[in-house]
PDB file of C-alpha atoms in Angstrom:
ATOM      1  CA  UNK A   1     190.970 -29.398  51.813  1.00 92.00           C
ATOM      2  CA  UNK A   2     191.872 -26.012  51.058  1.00 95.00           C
ATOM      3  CA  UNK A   3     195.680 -25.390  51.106  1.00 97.00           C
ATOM      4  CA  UNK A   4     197.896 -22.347  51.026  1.00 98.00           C
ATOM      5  CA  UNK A   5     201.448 -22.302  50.293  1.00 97.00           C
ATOM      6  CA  UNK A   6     203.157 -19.076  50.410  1.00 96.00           C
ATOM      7  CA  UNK A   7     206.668 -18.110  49.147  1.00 96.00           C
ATOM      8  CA  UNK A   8     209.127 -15.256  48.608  1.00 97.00           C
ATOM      9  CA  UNK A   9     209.849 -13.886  51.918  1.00 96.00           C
ATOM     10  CA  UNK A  10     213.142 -13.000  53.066  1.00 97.00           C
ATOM     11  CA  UNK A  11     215.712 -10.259  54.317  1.00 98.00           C
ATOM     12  CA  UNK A  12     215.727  -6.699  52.049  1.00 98.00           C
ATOM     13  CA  UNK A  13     216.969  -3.712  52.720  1.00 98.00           C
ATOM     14  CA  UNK A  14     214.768  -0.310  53.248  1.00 98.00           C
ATOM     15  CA  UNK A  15     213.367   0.605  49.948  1.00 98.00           C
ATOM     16  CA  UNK A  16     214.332  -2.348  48.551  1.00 98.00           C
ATOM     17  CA  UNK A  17     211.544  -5.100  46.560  1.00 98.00           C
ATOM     18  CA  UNK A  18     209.993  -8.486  47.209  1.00 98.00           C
ATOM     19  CA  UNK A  19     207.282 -10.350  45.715  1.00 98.00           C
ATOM     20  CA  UNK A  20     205.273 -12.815  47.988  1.00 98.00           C
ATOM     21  CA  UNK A  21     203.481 -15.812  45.698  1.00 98.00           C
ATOM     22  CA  UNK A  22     201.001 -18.013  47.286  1.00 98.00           C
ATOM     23  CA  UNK A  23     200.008 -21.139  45.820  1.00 98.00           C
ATOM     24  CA  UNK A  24     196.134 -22.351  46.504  1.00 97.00           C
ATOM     25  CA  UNK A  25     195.143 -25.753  45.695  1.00 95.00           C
ATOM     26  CA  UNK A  26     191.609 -27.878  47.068  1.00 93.00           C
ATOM     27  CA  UNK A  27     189.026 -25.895  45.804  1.00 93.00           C
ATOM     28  CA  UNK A  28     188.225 -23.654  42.545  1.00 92.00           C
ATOM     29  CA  UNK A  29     190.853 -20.630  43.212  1.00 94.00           C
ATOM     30  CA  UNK A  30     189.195 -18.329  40.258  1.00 93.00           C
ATOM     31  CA  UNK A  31     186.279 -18.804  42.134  1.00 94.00           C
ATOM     32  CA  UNK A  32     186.992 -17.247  45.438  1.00 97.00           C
ATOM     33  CA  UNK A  33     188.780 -13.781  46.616  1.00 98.00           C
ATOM     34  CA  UNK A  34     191.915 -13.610  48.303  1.00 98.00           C
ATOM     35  CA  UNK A  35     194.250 -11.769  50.649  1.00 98.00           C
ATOM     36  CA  UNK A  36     197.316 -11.423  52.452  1.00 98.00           C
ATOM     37  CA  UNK A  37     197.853 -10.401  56.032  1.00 98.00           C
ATOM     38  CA  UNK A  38     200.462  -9.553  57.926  1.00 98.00           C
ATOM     39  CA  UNK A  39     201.498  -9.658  61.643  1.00 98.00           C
ATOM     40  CA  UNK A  40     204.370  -7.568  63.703  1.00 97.00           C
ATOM     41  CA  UNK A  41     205.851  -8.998  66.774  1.00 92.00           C
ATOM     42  CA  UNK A  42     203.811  -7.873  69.806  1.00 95.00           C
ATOM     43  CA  UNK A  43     200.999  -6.587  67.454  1.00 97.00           C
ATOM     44  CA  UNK A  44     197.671  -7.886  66.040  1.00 97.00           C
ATOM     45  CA  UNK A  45     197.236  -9.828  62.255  1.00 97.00           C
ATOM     46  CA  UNK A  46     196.229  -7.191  59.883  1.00 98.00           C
ATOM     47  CA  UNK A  47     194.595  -6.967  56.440  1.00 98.00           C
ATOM     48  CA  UNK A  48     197.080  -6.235  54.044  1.00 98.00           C
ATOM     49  CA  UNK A  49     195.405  -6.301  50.315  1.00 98.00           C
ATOM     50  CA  UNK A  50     192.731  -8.584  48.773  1.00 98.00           C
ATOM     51  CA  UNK A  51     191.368  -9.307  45.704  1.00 98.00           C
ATOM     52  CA  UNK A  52     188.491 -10.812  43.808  1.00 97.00           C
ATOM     53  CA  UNK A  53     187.993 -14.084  42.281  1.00 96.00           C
ATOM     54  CA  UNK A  54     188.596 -12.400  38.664  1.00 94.00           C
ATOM     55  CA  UNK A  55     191.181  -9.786  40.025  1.00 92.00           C
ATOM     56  CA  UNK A  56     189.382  -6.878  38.686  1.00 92.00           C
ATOM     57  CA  UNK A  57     188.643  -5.148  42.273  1.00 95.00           C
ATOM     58  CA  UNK A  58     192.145  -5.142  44.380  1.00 96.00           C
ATOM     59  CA  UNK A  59     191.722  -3.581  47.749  1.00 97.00           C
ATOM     60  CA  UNK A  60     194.538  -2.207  50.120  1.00 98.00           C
ATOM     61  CA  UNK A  61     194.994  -1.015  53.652  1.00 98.00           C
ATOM     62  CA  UNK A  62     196.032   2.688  53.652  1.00 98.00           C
ATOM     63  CA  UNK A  63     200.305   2.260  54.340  1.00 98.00           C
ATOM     64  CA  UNK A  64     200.746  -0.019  51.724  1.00 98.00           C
ATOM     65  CA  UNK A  65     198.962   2.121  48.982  1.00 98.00           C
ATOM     66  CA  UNK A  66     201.474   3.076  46.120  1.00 97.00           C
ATOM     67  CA  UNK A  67     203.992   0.242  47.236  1.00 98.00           C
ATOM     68  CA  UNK A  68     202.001  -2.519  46.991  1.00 98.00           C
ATOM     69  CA  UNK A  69     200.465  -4.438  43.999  1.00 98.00           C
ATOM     70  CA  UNK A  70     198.336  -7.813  44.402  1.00 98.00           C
ATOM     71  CA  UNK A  71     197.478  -9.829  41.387  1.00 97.00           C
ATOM     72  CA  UNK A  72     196.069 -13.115  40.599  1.00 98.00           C
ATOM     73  CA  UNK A  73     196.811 -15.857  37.780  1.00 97.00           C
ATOM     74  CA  UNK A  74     194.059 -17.922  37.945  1.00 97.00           C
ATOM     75  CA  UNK A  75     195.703 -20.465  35.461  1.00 97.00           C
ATOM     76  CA  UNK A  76     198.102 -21.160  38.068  1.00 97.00           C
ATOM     77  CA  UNK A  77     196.071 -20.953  41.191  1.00 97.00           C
ATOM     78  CA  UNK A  78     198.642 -18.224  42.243  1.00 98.00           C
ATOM     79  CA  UNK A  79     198.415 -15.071  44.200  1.00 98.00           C
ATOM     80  CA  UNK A  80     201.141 -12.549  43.929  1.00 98.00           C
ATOM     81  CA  UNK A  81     201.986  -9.439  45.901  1.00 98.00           C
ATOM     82  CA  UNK A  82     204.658  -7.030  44.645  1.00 98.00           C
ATOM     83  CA  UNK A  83     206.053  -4.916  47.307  1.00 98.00           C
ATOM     84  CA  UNK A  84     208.164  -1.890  46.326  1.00 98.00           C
ATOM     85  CA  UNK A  85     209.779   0.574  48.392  1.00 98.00           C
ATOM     86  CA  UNK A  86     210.010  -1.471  51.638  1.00 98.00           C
ATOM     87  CA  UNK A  87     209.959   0.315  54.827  1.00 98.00           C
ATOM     88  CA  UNK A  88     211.407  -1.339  58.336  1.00 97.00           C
ATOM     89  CA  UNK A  89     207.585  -0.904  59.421  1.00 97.00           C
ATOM     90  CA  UNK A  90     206.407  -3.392  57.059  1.00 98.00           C
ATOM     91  CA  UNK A  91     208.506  -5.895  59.041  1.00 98.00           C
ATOM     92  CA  UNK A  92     206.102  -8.902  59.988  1.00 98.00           C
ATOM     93  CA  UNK A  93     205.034 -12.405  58.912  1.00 98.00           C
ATOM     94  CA  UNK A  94     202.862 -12.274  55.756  1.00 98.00           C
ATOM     95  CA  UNK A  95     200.029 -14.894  55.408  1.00 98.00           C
ATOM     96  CA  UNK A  96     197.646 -15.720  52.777  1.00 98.00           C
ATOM     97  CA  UNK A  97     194.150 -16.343  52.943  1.00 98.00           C
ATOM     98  CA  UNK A  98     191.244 -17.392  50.992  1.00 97.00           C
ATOM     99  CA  UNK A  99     187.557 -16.280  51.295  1.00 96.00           C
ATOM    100  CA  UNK A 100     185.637 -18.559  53.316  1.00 95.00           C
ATOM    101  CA  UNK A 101     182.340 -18.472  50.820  1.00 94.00           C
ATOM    102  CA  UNK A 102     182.493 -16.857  47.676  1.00 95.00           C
ATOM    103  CA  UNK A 103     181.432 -12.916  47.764  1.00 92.00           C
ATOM    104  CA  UNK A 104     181.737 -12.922  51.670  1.00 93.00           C
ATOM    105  CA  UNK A 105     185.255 -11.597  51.501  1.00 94.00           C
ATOM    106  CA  UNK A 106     185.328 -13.071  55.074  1.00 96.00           C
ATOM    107  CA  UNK A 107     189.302 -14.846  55.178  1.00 97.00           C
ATOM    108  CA  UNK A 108     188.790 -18.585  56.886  1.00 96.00           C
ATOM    109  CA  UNK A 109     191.740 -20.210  55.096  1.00 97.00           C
ATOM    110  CA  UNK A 110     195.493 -19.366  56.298  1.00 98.00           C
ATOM    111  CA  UNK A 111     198.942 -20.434  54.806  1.00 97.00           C
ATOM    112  CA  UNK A 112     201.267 -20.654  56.779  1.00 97.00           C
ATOM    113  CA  UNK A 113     203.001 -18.041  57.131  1.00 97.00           C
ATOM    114  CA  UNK A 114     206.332 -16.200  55.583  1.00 98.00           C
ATOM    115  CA  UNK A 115     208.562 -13.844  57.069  1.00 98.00           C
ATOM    116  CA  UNK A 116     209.732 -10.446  55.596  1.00 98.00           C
ATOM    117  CA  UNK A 117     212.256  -8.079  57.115  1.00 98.00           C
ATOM    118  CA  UNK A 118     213.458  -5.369  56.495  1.00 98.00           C
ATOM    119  CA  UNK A 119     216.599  -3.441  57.466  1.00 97.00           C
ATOM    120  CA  UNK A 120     216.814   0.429  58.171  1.00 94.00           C
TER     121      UNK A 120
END
């Protein structure tokens, strides 16, 4: 079965840098897109960033544009997103997902789940 393993959450300060990783193993991983998400206390999950299966098309949700940077190694079956310039609204649990079918860009598969905070 598919499985999702993310990493590299933690506390930072405002402005400050992390980089997520998510490790995919159970299927082909250069075959499918991916994606993180993230979810605030009290608020719905939200799309984050995604990219294809060859990371040449990288897709981001409107706040995170400039700050954030997902990439793909698909000789590791890893998924990495740089975030620079953290803001206390960015505060939530980040989760990784995988496309259910390839093309669909339709996220079915979850990790589960890393925090990131950070302080004003």
């Amino acid at each position: 079965q598919v499985q999702l393993v993310e990493s590299g959450g933690g506390l930072v300060q405002a402005g400050g840098s992390l980089r997520l990783s998510c490790a995919a193993s159970g299927r082909t991983f250069s075959s499918y897109a991916m994606g993180w998400f993230r979810q605030a206390p009290g608020k719905e999950r939200e799309f984050v960033a995604g990219i294809n299966s060859s990371g040449g098309v990288s897709r981001y949700t409107e706040s995170v544009k400039g700050r954030f940077t997902l990439s793909r190694d698909n000789t590791k079956n890893t998924v990495y997103l740089q975030m620079n310039s953290l803001k206390p609204e960015d505060t939530a649990v980040y989760y990784c997902a995988s496309e259910t079918s390839r093309g669909s860009w339709t996220f079915g598969y979850w990790g589960q789940g890393t925090q990131v905070t950070v302080s004003s």
